[in-house]
Short mmCIF file of N, CA and C in Angstrom, two decimals:
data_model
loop_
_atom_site.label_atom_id
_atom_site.label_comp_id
_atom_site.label_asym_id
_atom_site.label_seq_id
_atom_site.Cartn_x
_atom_site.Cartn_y
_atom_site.Cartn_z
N UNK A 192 -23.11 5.23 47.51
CA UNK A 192 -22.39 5.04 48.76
C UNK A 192 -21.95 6.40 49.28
N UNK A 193 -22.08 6.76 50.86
CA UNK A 193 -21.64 8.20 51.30
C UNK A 193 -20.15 7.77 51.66
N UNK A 194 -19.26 8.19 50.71
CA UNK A 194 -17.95 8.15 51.04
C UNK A 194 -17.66 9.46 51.99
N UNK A 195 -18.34 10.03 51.89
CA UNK A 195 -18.22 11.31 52.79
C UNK A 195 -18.24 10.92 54.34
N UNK A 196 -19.23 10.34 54.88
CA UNK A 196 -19.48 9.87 55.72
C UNK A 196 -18.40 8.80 56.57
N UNK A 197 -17.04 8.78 55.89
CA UNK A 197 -16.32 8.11 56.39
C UNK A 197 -15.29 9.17 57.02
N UNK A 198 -15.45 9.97 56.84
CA UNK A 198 -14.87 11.02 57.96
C UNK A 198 -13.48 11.94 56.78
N UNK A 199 -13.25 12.88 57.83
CA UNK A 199 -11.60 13.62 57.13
C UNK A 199 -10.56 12.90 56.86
N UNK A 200 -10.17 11.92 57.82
CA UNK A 200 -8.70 11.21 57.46
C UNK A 200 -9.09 10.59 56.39
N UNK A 201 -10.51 9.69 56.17
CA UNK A 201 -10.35 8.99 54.93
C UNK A 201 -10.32 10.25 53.58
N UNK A 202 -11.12 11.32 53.65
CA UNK A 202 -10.91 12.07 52.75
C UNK A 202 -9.43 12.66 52.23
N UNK A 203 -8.69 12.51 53.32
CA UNK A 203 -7.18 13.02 53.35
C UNK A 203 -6.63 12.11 52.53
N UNK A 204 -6.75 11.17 52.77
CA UNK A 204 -6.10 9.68 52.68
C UNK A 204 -6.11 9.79 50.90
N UNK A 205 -7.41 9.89 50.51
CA UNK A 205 -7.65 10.02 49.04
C UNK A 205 -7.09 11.17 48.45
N UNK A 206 -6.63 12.58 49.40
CA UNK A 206 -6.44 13.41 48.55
C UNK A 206 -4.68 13.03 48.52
N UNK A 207 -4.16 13.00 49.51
CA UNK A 207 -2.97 12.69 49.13
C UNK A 207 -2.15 11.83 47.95
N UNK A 208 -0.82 12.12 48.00
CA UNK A 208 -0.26 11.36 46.33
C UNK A 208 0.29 10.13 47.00
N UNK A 209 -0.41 9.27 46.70
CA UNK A 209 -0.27 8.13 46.71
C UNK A 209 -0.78 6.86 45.43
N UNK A 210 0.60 6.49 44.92
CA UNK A 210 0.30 5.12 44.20
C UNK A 210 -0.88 4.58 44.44
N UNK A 211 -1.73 3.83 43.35
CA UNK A 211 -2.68 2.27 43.86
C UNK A 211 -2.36 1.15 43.50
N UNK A 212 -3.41 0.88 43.52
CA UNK A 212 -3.19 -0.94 42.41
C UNK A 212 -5.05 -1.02 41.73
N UNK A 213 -5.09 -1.33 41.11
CA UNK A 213 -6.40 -1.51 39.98
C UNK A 213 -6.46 -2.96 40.04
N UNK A 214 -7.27 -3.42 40.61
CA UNK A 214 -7.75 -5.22 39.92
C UNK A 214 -8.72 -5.55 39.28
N UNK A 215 -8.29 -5.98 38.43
CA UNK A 215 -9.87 -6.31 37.16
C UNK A 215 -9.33 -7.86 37.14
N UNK A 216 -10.38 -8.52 36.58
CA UNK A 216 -10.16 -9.70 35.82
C UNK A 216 -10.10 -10.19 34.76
N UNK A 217 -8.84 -11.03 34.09
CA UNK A 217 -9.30 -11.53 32.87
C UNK A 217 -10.11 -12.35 32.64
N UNK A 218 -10.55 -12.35 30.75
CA UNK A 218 -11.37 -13.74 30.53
C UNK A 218 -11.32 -15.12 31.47
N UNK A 219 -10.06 -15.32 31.81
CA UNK A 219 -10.21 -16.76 32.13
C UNK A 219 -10.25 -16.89 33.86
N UNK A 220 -10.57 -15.84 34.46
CA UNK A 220 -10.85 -15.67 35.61
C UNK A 220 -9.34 -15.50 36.44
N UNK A 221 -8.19 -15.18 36.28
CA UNK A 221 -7.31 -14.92 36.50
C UNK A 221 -7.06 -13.37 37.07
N UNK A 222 -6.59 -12.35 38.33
CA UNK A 222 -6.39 -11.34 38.63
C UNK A 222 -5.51 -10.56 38.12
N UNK A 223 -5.75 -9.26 37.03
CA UNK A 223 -4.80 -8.60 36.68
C UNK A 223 -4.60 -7.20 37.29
N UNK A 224 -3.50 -7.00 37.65
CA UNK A 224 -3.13 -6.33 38.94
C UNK A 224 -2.25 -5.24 38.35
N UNK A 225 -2.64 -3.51 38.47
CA UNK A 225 -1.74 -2.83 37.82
C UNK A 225 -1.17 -1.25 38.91
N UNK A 226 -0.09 -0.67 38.70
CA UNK A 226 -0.03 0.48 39.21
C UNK A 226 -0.82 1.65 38.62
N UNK A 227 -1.47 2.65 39.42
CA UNK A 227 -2.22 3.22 38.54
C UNK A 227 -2.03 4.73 39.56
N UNK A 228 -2.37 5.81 38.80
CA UNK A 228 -2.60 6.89 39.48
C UNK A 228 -3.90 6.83 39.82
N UNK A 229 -5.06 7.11 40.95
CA UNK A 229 -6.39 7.52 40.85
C UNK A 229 -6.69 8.40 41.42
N UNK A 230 -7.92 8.83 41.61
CA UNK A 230 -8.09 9.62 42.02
C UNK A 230 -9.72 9.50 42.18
N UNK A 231 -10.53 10.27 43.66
CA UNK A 231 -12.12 10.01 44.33
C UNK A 231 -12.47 11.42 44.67
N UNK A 232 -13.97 11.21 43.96
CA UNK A 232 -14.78 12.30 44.29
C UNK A 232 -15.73 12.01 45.56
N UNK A 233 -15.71 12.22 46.44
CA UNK A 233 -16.11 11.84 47.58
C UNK A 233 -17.47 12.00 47.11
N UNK A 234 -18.25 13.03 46.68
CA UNK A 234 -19.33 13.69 47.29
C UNK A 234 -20.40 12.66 45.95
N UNK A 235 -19.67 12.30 44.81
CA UNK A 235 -20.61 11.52 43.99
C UNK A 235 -20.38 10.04 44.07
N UNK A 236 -18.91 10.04 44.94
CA UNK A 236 -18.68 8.54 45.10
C UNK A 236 -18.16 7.55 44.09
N UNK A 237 -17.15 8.37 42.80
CA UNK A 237 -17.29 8.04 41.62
C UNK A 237 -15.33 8.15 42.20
N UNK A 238 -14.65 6.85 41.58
CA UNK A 238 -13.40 6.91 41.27
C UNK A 238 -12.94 6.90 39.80
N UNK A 239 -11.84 7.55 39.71
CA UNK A 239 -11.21 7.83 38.25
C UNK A 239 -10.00 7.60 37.59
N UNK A 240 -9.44 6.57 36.65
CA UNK A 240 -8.09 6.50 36.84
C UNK A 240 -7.95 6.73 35.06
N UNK A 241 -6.83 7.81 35.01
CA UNK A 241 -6.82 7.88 33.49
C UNK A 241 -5.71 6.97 32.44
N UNK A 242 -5.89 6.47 31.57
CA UNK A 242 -5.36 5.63 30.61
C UNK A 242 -5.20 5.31 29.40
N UNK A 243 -4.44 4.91 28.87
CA UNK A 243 -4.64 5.03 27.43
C UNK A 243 -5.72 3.96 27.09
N UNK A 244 -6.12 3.94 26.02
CA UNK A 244 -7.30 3.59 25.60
C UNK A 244 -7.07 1.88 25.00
N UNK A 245 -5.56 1.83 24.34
CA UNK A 245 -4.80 0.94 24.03
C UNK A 245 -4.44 -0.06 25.42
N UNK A 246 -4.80 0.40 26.72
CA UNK A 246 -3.82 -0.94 27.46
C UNK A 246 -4.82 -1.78 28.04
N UNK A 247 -3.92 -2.87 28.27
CA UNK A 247 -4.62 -4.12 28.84
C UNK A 247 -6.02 -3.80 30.01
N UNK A 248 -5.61 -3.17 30.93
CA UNK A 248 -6.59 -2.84 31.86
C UNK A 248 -7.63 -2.15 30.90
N UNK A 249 -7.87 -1.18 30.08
CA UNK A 249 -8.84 -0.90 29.37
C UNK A 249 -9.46 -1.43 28.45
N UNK A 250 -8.73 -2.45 27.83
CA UNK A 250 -9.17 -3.43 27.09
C UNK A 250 -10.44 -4.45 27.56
N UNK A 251 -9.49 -4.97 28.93
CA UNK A 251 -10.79 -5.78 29.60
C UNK A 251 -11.93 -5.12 29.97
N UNK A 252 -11.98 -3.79 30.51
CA UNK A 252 -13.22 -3.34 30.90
C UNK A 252 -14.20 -2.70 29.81
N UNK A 253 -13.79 -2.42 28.97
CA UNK A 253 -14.34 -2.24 27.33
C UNK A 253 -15.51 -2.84 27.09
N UNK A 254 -16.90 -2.04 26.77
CA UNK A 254 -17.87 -2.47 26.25
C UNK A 254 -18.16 -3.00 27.39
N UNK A 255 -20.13 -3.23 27.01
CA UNK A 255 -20.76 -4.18 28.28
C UNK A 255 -21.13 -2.93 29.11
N UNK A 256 -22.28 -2.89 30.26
CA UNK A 256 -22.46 -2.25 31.41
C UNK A 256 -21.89 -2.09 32.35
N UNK A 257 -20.52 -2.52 33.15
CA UNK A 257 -19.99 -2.35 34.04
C UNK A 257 -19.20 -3.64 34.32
N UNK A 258 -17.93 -3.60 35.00
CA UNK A 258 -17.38 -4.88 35.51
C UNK A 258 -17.08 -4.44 36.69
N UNK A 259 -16.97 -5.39 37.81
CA UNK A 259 -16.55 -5.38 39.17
C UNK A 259 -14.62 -5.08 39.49
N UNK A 260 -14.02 -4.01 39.62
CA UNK A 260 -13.00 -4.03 39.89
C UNK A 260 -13.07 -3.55 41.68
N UNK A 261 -11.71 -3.40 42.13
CA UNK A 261 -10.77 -3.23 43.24
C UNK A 261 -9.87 -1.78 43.15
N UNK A 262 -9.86 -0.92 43.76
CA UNK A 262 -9.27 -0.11 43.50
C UNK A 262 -8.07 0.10 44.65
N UNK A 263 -6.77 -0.27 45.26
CA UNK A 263 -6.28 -0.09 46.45
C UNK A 263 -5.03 0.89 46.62
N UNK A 264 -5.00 1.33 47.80
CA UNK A 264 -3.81 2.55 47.91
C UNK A 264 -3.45 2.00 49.07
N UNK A 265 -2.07 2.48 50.00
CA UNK A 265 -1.40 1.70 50.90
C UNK A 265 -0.33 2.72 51.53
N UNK A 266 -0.18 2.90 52.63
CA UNK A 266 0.83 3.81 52.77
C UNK A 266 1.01 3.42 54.51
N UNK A 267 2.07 2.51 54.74
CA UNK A 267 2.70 2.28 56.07
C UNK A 267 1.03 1.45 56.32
N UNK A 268 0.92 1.44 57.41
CA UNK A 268 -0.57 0.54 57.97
C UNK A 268 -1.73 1.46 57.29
N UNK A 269 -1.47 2.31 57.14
CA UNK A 269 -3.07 2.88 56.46
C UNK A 269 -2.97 2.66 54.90
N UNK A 270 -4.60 1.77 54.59
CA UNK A 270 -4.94 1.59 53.73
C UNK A 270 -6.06 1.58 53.41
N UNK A 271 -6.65 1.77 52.41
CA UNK A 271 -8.15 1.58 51.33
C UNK A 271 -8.23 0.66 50.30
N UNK A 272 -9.37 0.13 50.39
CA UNK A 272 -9.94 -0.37 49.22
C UNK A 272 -10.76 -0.31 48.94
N UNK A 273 -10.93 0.36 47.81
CA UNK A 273 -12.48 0.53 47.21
C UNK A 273 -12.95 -0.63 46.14
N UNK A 274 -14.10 -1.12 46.48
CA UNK A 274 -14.53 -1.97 45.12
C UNK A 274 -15.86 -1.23 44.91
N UNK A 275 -16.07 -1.42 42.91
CA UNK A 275 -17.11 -0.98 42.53
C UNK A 275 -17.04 -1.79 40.79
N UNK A 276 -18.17 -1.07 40.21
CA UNK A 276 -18.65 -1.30 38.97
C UNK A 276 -17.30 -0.23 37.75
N UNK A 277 -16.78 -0.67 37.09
CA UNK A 277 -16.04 0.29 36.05
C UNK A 277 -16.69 0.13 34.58
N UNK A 278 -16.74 1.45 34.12
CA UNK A 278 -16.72 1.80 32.83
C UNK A 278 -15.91 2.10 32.26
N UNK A 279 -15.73 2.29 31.12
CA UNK A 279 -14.39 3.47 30.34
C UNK A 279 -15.09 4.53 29.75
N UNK A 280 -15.24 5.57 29.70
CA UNK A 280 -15.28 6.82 29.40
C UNK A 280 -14.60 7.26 28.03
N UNK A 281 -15.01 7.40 26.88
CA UNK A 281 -14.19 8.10 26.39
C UNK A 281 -14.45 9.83 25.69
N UNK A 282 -15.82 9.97 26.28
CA UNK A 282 -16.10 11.56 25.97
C UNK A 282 -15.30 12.53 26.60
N UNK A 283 -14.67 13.66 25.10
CA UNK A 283 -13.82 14.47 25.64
C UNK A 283 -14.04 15.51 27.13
N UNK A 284 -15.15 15.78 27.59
CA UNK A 284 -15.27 16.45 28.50
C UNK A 284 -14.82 15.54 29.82
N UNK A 285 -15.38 13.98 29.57
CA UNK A 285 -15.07 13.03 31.15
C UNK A 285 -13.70 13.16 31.14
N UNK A 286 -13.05 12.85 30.18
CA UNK A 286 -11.67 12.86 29.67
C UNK A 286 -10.82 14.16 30.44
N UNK A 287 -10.86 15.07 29.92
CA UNK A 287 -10.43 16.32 30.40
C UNK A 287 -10.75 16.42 32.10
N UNK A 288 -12.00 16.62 32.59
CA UNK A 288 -11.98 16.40 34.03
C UNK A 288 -11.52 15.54 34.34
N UNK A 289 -11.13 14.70 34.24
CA UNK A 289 -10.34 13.11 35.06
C UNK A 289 -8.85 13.91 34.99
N UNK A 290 -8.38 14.25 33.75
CA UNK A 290 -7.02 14.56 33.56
C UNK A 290 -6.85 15.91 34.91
N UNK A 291 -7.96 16.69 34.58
CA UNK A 291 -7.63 17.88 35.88
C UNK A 291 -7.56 17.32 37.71
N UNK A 292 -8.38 16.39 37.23
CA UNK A 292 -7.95 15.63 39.02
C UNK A 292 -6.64 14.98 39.06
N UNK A 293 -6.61 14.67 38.00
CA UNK A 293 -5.20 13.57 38.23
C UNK A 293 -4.04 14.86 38.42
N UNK A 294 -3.93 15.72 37.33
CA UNK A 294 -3.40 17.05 37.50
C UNK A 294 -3.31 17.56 39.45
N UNK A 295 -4.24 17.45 39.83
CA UNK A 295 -3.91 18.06 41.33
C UNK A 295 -3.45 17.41 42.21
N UNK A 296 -4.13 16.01 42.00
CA UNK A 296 -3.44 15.00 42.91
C UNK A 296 -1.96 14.60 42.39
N UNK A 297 -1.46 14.63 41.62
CA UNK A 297 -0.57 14.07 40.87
C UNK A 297 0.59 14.89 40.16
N UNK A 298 0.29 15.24 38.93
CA UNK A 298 1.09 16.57 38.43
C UNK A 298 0.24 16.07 36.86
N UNK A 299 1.05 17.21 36.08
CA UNK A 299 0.09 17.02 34.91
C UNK A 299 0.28 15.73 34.04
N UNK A 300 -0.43 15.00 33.51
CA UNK A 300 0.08 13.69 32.73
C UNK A 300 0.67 13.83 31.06
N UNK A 301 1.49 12.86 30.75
CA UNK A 301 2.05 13.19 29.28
C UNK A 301 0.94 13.16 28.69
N UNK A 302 1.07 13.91 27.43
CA UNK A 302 0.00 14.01 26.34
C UNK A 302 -0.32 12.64 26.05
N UNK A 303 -1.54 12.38 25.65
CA UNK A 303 -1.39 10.96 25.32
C UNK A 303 -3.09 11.01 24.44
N UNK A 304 -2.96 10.90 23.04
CA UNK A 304 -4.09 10.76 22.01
C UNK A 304 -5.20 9.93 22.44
N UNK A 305 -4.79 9.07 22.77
CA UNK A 305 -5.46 7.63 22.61
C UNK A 305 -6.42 7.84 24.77
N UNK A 306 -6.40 8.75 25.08
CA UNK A 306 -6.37 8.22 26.18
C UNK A 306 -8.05 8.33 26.97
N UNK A 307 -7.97 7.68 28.23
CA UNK A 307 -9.49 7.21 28.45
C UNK A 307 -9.58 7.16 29.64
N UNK A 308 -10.50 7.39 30.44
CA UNK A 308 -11.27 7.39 31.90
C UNK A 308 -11.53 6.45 32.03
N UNK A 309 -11.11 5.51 33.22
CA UNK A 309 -12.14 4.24 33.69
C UNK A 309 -12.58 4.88 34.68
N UNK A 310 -13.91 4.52 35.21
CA UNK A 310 -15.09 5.73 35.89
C UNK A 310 -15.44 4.14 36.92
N UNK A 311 -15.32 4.48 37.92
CA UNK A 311 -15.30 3.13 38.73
C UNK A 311 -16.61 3.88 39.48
N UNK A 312 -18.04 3.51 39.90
CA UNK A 312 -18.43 3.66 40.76
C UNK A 312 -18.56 2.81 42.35
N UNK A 313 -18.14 3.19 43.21
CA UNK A 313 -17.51 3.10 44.13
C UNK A 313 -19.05 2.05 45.32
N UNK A 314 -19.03 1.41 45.40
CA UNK A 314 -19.96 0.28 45.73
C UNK A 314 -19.62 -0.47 47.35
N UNK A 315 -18.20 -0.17 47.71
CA UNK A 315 -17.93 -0.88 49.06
C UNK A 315 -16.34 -0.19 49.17
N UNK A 316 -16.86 0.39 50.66
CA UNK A 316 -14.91 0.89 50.79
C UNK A 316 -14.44 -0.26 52.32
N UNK A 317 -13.37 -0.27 52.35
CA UNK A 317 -13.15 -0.61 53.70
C UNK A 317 -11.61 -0.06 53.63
N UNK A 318 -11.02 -0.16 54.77
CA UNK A 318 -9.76 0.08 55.11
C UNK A 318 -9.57 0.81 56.65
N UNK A 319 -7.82 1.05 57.12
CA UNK A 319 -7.45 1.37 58.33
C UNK A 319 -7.71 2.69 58.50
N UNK A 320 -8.54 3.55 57.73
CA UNK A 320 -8.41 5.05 57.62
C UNK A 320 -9.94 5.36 57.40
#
């Protein structure tokens, strides 16, 4: 998908610090809905949200080829949503680059052992921006 192609404000939109929300689903088809830091590479079209390896949201997307999540940010009437395919990541190099984006967009994150990339590729955006 050319996320690029959606112009500067949407690129703005992503670089700025702004909260999301992550939706995955559980087993029983139920919506689990979380706050998350993320963060988008426009130019590969790949979203990134880092996590420990231990929580619920990583749990469900664990193993398997990909699951369909929601990725959303919100700020006054302008908003995004990205949906795509997620993985979890746990090679130290994906690891470390995710942490340096989250680092710029964000500030630096607590140390955390256990922790893991969900690597969302980015499949449908829409929003006011």
């Amino acid at each position: 998908m050319d996320l690029a192609a959606r112009g500067a404000e949407f690129a703005e939109f992503w670089r700025e610090r702004h909260l999301c929300t992550l939706t995955t689903v559980r087993p029983d088809g139920r919506p689990h809905v979380v706050p998350v830091g993320a963060t988008l590479d426009l130019e590969s079209g790949i979203a990134r949200v880092i996590t420990s390896g231990a929580s619920h949201k990583a749990r469900l997307l664990a193993g398997g080829d990909g699951t369909p999540v929601a990725l959303c940010q919100v700020d006054g009437r302008r908003w995004s949503t990205l949906e795509g395919i997620a993985v979890v990541r746990t090679e130290p190099e994906q690891v470390a680059d995710a942490v340096a984006r989250y680092t710029a967009r964000y500030k630096p994150p607590r140390p955390n052992p256990l922790r893991v990339v969900i690597e969302i590729s980015v499949t449908r955006a829409m929003g006011t921006v």
